[in-house]
PDB file of C-alpha atoms in Angstrom:
ATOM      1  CA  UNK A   1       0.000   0.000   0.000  1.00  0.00           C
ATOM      2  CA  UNK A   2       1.201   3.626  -0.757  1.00  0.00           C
ATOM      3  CA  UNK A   3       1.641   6.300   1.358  1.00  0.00           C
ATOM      4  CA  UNK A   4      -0.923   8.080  -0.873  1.00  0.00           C
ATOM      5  CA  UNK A   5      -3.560   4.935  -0.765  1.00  0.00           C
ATOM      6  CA  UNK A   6      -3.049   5.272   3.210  1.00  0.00           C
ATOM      7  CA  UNK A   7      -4.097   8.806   3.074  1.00  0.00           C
ATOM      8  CA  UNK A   8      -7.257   8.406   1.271  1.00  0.00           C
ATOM      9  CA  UNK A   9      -8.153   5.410   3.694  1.00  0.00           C
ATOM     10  CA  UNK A  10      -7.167   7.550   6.856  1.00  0.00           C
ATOM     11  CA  UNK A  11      -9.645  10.542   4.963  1.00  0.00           C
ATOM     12  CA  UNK A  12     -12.198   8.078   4.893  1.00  0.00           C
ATOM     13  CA  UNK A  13     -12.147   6.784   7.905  1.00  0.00           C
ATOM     14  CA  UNK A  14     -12.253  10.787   9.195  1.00  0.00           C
ATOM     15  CA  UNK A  15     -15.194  11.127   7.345  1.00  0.00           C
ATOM     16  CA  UNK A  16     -17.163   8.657   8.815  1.00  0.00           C
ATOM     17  CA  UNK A  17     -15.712   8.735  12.455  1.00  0.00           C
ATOM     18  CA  UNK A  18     -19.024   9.752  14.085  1.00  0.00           C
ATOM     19  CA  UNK A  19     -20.291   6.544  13.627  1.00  0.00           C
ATOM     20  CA  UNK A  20     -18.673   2.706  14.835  1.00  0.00           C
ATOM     21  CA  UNK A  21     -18.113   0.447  10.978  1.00  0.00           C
ATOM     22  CA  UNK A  22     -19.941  -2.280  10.453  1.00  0.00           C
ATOM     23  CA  UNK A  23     -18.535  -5.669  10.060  1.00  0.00           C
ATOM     24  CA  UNK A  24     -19.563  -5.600   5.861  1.00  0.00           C
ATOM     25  CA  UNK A  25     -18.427  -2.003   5.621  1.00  0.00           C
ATOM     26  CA  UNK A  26     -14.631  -3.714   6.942  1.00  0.00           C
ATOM     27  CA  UNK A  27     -14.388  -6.142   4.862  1.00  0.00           C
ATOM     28  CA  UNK A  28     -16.012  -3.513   2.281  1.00  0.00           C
ATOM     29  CA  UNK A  29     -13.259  -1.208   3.067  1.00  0.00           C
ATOM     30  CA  UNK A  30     -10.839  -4.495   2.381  1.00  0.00           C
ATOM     31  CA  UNK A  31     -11.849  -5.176  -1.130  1.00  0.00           C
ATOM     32  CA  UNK A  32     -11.757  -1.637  -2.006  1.00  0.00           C
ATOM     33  CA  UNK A  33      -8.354  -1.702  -0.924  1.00  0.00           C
ATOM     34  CA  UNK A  34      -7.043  -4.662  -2.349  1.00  0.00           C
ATOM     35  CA  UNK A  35      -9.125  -3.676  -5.791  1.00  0.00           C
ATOM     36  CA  UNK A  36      -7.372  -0.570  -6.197  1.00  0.00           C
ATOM     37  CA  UNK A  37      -4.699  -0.537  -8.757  1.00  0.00           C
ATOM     38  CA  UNK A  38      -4.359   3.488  -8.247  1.00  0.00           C
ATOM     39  CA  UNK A  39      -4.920   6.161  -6.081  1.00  0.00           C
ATOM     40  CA  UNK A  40      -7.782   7.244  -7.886  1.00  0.00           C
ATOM     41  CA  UNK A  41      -9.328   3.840  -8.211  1.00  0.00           C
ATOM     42  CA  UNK A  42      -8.783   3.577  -4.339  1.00  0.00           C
ATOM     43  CA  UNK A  43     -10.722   7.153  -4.449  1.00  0.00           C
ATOM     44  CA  UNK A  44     -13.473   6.081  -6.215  1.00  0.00           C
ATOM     45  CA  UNK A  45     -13.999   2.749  -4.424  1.00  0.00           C
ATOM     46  CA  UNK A  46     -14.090   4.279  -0.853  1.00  0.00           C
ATOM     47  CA  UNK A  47     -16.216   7.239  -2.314  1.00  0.00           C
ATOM     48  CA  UNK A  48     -18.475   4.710  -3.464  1.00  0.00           C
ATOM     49  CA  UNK A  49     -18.573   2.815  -0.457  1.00  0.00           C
ATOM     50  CA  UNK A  50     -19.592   6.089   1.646  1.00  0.00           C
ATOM     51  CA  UNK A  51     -22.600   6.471  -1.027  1.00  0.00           C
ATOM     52  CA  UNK A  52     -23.594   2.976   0.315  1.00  0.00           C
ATOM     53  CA  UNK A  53     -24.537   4.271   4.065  1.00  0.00           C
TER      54      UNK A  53
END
């Protein structure tokens, strides 16, 4: 994982600290992680994951 993939993740996560993460939204947050190839891909899967709540 990049530095830059960390950051989004940790941006995320500050996001959506108000509230405790579901068990599916983990291992939601894992497969966006392990599908991103790029930054932006990593970007677009969390983004799309926060549409989800």
């Amino acid at each position: 994982m990049t530095q830059q993939q960390l950051e989004a993740i940790l941006e995320w996560l500050r996001k959506n600290n108000d509230r405790p993460i579901s068990f599916i939204e983990k291992e939601l947050l894992k497969s966006a992680v392990d599908g991103a190839y790029t930054v932006g891909d990593l970007v677009r899967n969390l983004s799309n994951l926060t549409n989800l709540r």
